[in-house]
Tab-separated table of C-alpha atoms in Angstrom:
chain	number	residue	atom	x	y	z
A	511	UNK	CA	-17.016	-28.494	-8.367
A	512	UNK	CA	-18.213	-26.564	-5.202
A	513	UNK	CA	-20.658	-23.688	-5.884
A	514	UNK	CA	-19.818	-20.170	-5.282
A	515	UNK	CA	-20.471	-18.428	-2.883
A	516	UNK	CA	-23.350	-15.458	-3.453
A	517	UNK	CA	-21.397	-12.192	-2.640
A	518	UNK	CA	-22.895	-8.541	-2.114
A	519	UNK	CA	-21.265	-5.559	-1.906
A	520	UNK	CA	-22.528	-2.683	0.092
A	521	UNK	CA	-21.603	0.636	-1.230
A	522	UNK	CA	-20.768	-0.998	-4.404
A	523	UNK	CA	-19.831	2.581	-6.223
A	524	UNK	CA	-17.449	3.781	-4.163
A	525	UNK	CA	-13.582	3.490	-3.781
A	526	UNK	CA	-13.376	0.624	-2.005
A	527	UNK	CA	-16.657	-0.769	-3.354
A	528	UNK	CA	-15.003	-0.178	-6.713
A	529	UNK	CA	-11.598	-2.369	-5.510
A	530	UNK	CA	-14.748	-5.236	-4.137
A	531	UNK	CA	-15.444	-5.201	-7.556
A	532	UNK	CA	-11.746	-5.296	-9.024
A	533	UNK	CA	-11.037	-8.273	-6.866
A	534	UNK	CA	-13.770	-10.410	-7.183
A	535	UNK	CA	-13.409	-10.918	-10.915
A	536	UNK	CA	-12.808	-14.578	-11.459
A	537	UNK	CA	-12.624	-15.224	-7.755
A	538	UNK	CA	-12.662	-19.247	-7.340
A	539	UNK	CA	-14.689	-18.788	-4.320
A	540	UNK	CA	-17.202	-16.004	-4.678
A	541	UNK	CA	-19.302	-14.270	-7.185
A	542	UNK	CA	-21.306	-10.989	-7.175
A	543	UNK	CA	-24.633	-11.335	-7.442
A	544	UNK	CA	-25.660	-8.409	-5.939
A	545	UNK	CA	-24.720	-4.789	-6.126
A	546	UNK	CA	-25.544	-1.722	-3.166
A	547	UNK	CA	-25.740	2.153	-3.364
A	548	UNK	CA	-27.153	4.684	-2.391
A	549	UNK	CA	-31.204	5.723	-2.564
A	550	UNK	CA	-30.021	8.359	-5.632
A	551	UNK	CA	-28.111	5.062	-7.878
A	552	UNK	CA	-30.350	2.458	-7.138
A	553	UNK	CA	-32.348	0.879	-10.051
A	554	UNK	CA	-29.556	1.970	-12.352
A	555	UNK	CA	-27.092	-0.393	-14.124
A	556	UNK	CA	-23.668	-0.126	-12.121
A	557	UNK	CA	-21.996	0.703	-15.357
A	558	UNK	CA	-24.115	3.795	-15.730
A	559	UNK	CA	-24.000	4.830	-12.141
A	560	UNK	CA	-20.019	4.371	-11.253
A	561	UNK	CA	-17.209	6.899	-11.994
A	562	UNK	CA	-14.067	4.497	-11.656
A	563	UNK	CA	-11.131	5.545	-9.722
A	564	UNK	CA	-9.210	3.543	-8.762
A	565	UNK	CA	-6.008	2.406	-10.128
A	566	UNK	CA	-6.218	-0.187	-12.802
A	567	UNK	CA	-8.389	-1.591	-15.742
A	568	UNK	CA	-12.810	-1.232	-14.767
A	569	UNK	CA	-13.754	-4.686	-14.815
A	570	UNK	CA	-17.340	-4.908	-16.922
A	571	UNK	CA	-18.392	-8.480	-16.210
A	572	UNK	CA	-20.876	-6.225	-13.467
A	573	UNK	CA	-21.745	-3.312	-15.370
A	574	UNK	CA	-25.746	-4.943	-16.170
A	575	UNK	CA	-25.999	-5.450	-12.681
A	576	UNK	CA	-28.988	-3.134	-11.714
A	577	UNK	CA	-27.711	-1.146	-8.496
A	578	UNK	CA	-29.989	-2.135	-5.329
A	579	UNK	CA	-30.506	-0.459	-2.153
A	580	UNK	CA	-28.976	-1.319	0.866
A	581	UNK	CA	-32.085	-3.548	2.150
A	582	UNK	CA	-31.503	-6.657	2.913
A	583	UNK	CA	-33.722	-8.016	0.945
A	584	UNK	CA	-32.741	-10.484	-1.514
A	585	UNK	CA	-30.526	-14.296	-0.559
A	586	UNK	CA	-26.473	-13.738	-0.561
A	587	UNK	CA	-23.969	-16.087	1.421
A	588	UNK	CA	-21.887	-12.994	1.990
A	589	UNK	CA	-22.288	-9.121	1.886
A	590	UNK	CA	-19.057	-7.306	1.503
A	591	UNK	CA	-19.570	-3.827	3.534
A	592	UNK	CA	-17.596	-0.507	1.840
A	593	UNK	CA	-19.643	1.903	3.560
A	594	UNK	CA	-18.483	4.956	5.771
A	595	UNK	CA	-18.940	4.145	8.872
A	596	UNK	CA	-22.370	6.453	10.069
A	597	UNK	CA	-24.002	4.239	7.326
A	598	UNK	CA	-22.605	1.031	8.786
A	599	UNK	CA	-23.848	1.555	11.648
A	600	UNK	CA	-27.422	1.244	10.648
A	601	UNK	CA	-27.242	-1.074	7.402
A	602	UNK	CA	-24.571	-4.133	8.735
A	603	UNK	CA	-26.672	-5.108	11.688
A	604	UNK	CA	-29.942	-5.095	9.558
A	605	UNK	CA	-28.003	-7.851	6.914
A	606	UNK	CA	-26.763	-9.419	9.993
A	607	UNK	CA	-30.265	-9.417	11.441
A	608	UNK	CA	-31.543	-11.008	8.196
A	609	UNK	CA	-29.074	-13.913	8.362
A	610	UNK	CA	-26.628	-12.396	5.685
A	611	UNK	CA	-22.871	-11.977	7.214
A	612	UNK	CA	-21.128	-9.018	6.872
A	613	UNK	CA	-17.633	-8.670	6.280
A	614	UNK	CA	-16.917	-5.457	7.056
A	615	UNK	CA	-14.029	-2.252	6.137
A	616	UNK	CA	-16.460	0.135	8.277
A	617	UNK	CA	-15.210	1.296	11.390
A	618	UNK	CA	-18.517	1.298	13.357
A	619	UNK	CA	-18.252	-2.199	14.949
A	620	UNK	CA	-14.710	-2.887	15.150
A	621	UNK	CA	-13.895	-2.098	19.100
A	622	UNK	CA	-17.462	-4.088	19.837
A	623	UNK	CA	-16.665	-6.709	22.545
A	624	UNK	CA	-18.058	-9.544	20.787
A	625	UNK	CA	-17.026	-7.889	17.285
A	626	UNK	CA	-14.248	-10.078	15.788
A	627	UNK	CA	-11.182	-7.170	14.447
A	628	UNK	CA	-9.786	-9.786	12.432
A	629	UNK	CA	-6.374	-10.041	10.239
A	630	UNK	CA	-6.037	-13.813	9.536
A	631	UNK	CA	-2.439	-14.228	9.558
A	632	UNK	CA	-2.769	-12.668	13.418
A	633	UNK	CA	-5.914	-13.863	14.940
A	634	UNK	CA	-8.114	-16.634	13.060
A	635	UNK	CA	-9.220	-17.668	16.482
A	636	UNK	CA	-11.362	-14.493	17.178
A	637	UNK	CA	-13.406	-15.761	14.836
A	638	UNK	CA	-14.929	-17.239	18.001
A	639	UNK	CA	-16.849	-14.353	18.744
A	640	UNK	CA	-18.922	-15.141	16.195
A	641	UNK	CA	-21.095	-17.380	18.240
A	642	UNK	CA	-20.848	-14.864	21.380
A	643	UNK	CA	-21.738	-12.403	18.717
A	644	UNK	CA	-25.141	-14.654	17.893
A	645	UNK	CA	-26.297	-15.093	21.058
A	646	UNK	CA	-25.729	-12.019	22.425
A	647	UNK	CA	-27.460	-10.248	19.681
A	648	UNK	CA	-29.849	-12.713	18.482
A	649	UNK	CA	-28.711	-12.467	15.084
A	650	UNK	CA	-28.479	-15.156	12.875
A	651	UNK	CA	-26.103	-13.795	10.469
A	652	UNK	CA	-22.878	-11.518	12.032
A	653	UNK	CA	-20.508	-9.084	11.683
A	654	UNK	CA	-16.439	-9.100	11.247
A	655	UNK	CA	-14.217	-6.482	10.624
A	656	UNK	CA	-10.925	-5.249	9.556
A	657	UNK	CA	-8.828	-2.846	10.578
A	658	UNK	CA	-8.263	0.925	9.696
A	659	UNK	CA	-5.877	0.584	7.078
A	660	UNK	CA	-3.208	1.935	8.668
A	661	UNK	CA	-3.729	-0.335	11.835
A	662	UNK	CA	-3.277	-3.271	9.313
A	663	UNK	CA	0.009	-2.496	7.308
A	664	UNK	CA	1.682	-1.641	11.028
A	665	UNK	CA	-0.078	-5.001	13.090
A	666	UNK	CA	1.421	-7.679	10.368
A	667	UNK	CA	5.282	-6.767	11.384
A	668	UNK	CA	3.999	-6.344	15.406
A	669	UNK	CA	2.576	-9.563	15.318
A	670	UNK	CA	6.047	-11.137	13.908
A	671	UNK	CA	8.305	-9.218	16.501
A	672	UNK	CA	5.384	-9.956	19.452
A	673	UNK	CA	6.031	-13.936	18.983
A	674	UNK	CA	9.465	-13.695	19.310
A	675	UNK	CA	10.381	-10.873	21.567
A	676	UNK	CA	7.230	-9.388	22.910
A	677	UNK	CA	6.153	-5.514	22.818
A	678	UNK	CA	5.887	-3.231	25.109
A	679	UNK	CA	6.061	0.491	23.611
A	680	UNK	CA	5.406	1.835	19.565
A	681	UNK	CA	5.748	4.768	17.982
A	682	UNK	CA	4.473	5.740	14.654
A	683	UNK	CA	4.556	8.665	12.339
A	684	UNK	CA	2.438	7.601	9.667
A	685	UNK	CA	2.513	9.283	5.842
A	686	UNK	CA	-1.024	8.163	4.272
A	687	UNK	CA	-1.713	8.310	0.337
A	688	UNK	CA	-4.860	10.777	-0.819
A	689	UNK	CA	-6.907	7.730	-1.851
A	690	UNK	CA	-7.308	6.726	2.282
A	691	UNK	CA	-9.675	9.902	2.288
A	692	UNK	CA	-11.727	8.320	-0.301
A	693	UNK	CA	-12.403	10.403	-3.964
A	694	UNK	CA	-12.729	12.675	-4.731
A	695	UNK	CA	-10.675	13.252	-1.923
A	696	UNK	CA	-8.574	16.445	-0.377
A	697	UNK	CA	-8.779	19.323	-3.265
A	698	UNK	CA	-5.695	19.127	-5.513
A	699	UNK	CA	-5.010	22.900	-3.813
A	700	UNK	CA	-5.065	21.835	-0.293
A	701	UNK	CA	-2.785	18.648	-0.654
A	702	UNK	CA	-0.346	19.367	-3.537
A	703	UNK	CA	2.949	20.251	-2.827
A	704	UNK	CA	1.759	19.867	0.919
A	705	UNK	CA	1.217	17.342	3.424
A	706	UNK	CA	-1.615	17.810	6.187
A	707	UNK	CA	-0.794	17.174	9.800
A	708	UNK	CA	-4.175	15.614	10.712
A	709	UNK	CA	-6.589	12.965	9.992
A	710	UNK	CA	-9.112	13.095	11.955
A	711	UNK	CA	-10.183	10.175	14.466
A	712	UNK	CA	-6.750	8.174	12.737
A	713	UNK	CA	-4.441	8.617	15.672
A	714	UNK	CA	-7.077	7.255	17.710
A	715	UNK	CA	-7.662	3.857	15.667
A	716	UNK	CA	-4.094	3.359	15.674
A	717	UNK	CA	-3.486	3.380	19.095
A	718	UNK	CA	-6.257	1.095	20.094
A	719	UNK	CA	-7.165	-1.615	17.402
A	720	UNK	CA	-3.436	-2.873	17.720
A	721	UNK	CA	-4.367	-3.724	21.027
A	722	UNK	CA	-7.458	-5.823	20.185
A	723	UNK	CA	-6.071	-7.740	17.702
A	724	UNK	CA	-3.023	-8.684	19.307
A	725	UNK	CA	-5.198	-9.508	22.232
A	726	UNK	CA	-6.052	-13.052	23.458
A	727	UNK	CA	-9.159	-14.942	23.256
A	728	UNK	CA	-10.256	-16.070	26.364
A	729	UNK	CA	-14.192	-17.297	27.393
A	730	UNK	CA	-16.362	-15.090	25.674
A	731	UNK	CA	-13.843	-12.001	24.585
A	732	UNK	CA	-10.360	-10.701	23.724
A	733	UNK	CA	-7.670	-9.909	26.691
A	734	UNK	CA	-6.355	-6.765	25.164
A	735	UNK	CA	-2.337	-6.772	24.487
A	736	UNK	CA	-1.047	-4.327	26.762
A	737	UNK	CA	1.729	-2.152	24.827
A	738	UNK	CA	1.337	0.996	24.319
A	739	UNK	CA	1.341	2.913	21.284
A	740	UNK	CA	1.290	6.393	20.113
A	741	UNK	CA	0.882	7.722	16.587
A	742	UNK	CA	0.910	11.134	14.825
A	743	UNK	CA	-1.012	10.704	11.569
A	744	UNK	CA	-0.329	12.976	8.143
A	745	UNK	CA	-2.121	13.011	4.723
A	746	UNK	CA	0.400	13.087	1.912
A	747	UNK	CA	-0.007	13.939	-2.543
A	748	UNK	CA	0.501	10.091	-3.196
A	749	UNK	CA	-2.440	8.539	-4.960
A	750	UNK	CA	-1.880	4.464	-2.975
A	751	UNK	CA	0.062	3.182	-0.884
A	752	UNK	CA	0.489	4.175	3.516
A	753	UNK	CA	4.212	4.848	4.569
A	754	UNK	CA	5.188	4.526	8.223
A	755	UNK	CA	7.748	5.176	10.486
A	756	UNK	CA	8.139	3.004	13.826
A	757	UNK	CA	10.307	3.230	16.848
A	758	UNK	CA	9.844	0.133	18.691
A	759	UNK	CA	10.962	-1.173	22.622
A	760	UNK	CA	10.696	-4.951	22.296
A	761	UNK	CA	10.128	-6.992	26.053
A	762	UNK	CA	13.604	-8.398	24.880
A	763	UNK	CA	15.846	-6.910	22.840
A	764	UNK	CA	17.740	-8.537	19.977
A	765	UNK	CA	20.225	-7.765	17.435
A	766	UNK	CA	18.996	-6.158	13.946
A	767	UNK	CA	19.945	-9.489	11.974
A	768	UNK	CA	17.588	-11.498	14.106
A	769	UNK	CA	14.918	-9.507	13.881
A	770	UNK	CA	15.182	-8.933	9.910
A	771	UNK	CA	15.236	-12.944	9.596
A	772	UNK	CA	11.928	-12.881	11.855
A	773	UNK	CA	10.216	-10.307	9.893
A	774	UNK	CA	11.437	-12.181	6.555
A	775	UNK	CA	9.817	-15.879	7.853
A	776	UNK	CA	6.831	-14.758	9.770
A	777	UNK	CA	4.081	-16.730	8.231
A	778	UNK	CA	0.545	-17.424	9.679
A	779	UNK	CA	-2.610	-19.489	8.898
A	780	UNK	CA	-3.754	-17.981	5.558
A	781	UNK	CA	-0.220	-19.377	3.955
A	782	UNK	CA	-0.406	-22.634	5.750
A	783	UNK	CA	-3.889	-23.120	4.562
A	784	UNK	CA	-3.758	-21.765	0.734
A	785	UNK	CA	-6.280	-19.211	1.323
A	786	UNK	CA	-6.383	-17.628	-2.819
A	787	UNK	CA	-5.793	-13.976	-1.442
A	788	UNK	CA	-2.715	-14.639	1.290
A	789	UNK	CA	0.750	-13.418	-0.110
A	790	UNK	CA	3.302	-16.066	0.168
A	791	UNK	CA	5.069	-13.792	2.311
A	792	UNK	CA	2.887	-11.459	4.534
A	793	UNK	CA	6.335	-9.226	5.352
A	794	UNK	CA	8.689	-8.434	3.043
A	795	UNK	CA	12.163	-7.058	3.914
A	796	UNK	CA	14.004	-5.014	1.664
A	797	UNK	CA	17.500	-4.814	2.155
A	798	UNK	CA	18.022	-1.169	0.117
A	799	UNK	CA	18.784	1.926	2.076
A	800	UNK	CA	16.139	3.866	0.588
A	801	UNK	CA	13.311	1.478	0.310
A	802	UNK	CA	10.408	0.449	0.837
A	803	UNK	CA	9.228	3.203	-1.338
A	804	UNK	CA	4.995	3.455	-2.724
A	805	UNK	CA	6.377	3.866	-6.659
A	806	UNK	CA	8.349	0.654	-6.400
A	807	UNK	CA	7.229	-1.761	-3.670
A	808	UNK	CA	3.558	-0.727	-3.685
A	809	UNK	CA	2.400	-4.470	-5.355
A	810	UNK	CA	4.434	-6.501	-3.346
A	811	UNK	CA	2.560	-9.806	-2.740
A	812	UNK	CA	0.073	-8.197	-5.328
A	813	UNK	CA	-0.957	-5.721	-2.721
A	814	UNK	CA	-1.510	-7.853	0.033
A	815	UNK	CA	2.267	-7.597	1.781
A	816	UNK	CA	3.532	-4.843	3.951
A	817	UNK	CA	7.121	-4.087	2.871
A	818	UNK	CA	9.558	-3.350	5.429
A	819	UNK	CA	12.548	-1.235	5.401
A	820	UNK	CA	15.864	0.654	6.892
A	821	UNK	CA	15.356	-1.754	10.195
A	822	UNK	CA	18.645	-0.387	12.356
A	823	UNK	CA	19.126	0.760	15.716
A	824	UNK	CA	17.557	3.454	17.748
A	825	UNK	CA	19.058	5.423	20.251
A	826	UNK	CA	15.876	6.111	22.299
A	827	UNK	CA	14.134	2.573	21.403
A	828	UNK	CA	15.517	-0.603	20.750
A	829	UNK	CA	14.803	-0.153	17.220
A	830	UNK	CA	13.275	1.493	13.855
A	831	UNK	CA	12.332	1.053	10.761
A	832	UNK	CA	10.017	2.248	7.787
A	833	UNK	CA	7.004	0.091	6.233
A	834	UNK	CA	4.455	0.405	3.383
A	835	UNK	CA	1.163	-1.377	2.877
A	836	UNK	CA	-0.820	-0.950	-0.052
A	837	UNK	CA	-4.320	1.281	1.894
A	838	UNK	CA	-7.071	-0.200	-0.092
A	839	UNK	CA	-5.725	-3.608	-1.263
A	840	UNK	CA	-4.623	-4.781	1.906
A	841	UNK	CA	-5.685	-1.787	3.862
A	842	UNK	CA	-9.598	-2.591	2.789
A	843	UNK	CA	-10.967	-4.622	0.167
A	844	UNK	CA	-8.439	-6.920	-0.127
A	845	UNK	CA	-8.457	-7.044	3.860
A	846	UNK	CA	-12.032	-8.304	3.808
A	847	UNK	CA	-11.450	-10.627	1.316
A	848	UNK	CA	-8.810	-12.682	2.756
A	849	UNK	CA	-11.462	-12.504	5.809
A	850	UNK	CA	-14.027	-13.774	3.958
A	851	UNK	CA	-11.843	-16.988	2.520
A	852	UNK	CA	-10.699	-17.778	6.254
A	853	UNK	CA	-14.592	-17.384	7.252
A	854	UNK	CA	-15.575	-19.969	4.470
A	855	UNK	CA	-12.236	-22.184	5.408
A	856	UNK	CA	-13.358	-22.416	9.099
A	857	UNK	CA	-17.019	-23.139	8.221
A	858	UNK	CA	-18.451	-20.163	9.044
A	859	UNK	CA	-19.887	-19.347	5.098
C-alpha cells in the first residue's frame, strides 16, 4: 500500500481551514501532519485553539495536533493554503521557496501568468505552468490555485456549453450565502431580513478568472478565452450554498433540450480518472420549476456538483438559467482538494 501523502494546512483554524480539516479525515491519499495559524494560536493544541463553524460534525482525530506557525519549516508533500489573501501573498511563495507545494483557495496568485487557475474537470493541462512556474521563479516547490468560489460553481456549466456551442457573452447576478464572507461574518443586524448589493473586489474575479481558465495553453502561458462577462454580486442570510442567475449568448445557438442533455453528460478528467473527490456528475440538471434551491440541492455530488436549473429561453440572450454550488465545498476546500488528487495523478506530488 502506497504511503500518504504529508498534508499541511495553512490557516488551519479558520472556515475553510476548518472544511481542510473536515475533508481530510480518512482521505486514502493524504494525511495531516501538520497544522498552521496565526502567531496568537501557535503552540496550542488545535482542539483548544478552534471555534468550529462550519456545518457538520468537528472531526477530533487533529485536535492533539500542536498549532504551528506559518514557517515553512518542517517536511510536508503538500501544504493546503486557507489564508486571506494579504497573508498569501507573503507565506505561499516562502513554502513554495522551501520546496513544499501549495495548493491554494487565496486569491493572491491566481491571475499570475505562470500561476496555474485550475478546475480539473476544465483545464488539467495548465498544470503545465508548473515547470514555467519553476524556472521562472527558481522555486523548487509551486503554487496552484482555485478559483473564487463563485467563479467555480458558474465555469463548470461554461465549460460544458463552450465545447459544444462556444461563448461569446455572460451575464450573472449572483446571490452568495453569509459563510463566503468567512465567520463570524456580516452582523446578524446588517444581513437579516436583507440582502447587500456589494461584495467587494467579487464582480471583478468573476469577470476575469472565467477567462483564464477557459483559456488555452499554448508555449509557456494561457491564451485567454475571449467572452465577455459581466456580473453584479449580492450577499444574502443563507448560511452555504452560492445561487446564480445567467443569461447566456452561445457562438451557436441551440434548442433548450440540447443544451440540458449537454449540461447533464458533461464529464471531464477527474471522472475518467477516479480521482476520490470528483462527483460522478460535475453538472446536475434538475428538471423542477423551482429548483435548484440551497435547502434541497446544496449536497449534490456531496458538495462537489453545481446544480443547474429553470434552463429556458431568453428574449435578450439565447438563453438562462439558475445554478447553485456549494461556496466552501466546491467553492474552496473541496476545490483544492480535487486539485491536489489531479496534482498527485499527473506526478506532480
Amino acid at each position: 500500500m502506497t504511503a500518504k501523502k504529508k498534508a499541511a494546512i495553512l490557516g488551519a483554524t479558520g472556515a475553510v481551514g476548518q472544511r481542510f480539516v473536515q475533508l481530510l479525515e480518512g482521505h486514502p491519499q493524504f494525511e495531516i501532519t501538520h497544522l498552521c495559524a496565526s502567531d496568537r494560536n501557535a503552540g496550542k493544541r488545535y482542539g483548544d485553539a478552534v471555534n468550529w463553524q462550519v456545518p457538520g460534525k468537528q472531526p477530533h482525530y487533529v485536535d492533539d495536533l500542536v498549532l504551528r506557525k506559518c514557517e515553512p519549516d518542517f517536511e510536508a508533500d503538500i501544504a493546503f493554503s486557507a489564508l486571506p489573501s494579504d497573508r498569501a501573498k507573503e507565506v505561499e511563495p516562502a513554502f513554495a521557496a522551501a520546496g513544499i507545494p501549495v495548493v491554494s483557495n487565496a486569491s493572491a496568485y491566481r491571475m499570475g501568468e505562470d500561476i496555474p487557475l485550475l478546475i480539473p474537470e476544465i483545464n488539467p493541462d495548465h498544470t503545465k505552468l508548473i515547470e514555467v512556474q519553476r524556472r521562472r521563479r527558481g522555486w523548487k516547490g509551486y503554487i496552484v490555485t482555485n478559483p473564487n468560489c463563485s467563479t467555480l460553481g458558474l465555469a463548470l456549466p461554461l465549460k460544458a456549453l463552450d465545447d459544444a456551442f462556444g461563448l461569446r457573452q455572460v451575464n450573472v447576478v449572483t446571490l452568495q450565502a453569509k459563510s463566503g464572507a468567512g465567520y463570524p461574518g456580516p452582523a446578524p443586524e446588517i444581513i437579516g431580513d436583507n440582502v447587500l448589493p456589494l461584495i467587494r473586489g467579487e464582480e471583478d474575479k468573476i469577470e476575469s478568472e472565467p477567462q483564464k481558465i477557459l483559456g488555452l495553453f499554448e508555449e509557456d502561458g494561457i491564451r485567454h478565452h475571449d467572452m465577455a462577462i459581466s456580473a453584479q454580486c449580492h450577499r444574502v442570510d443563507v448560511i452555504d450554498g452560492h445561487t446564480e442567475a445567467l443569461n447566456i449568448n452561445l457562438s451557436r445557438p441551440a434548442p433548450i433540450e440540447e443544451i440540458c442533455r449537454v449540461l447533464g453528460e458533461f464529464r471531464g478528467e477527474p471522472q475518467r480518472m477516479g480521482l476520490h473527490s470528483a462527483p460522478e456528475r460535475p453538472v446536475v440538471v434538475r428538471s423542477e420549476d423551482d429548483r435548484p434551491q440551497p435547502k434541497l440541492d446544496l449536497w449534490e455530488g456531496n458538495g462537489m456538483s453545481v446544480s443547474v436549473g429553470r434552463v429556458r429561453p431568453c428574449p435578450i440572450f439565447d438563453l438562462k438559467m439558475v445554478i447553485l454550488s456549494h461556496n466552501t465545498v466546491r467553492g474552496a476546500a473541496g476545490a483544492a482538494l480535487l486539485n491536489a488528487e489531479l496534482l498527485l495523478h499527473q506526478g506532480y506530488l
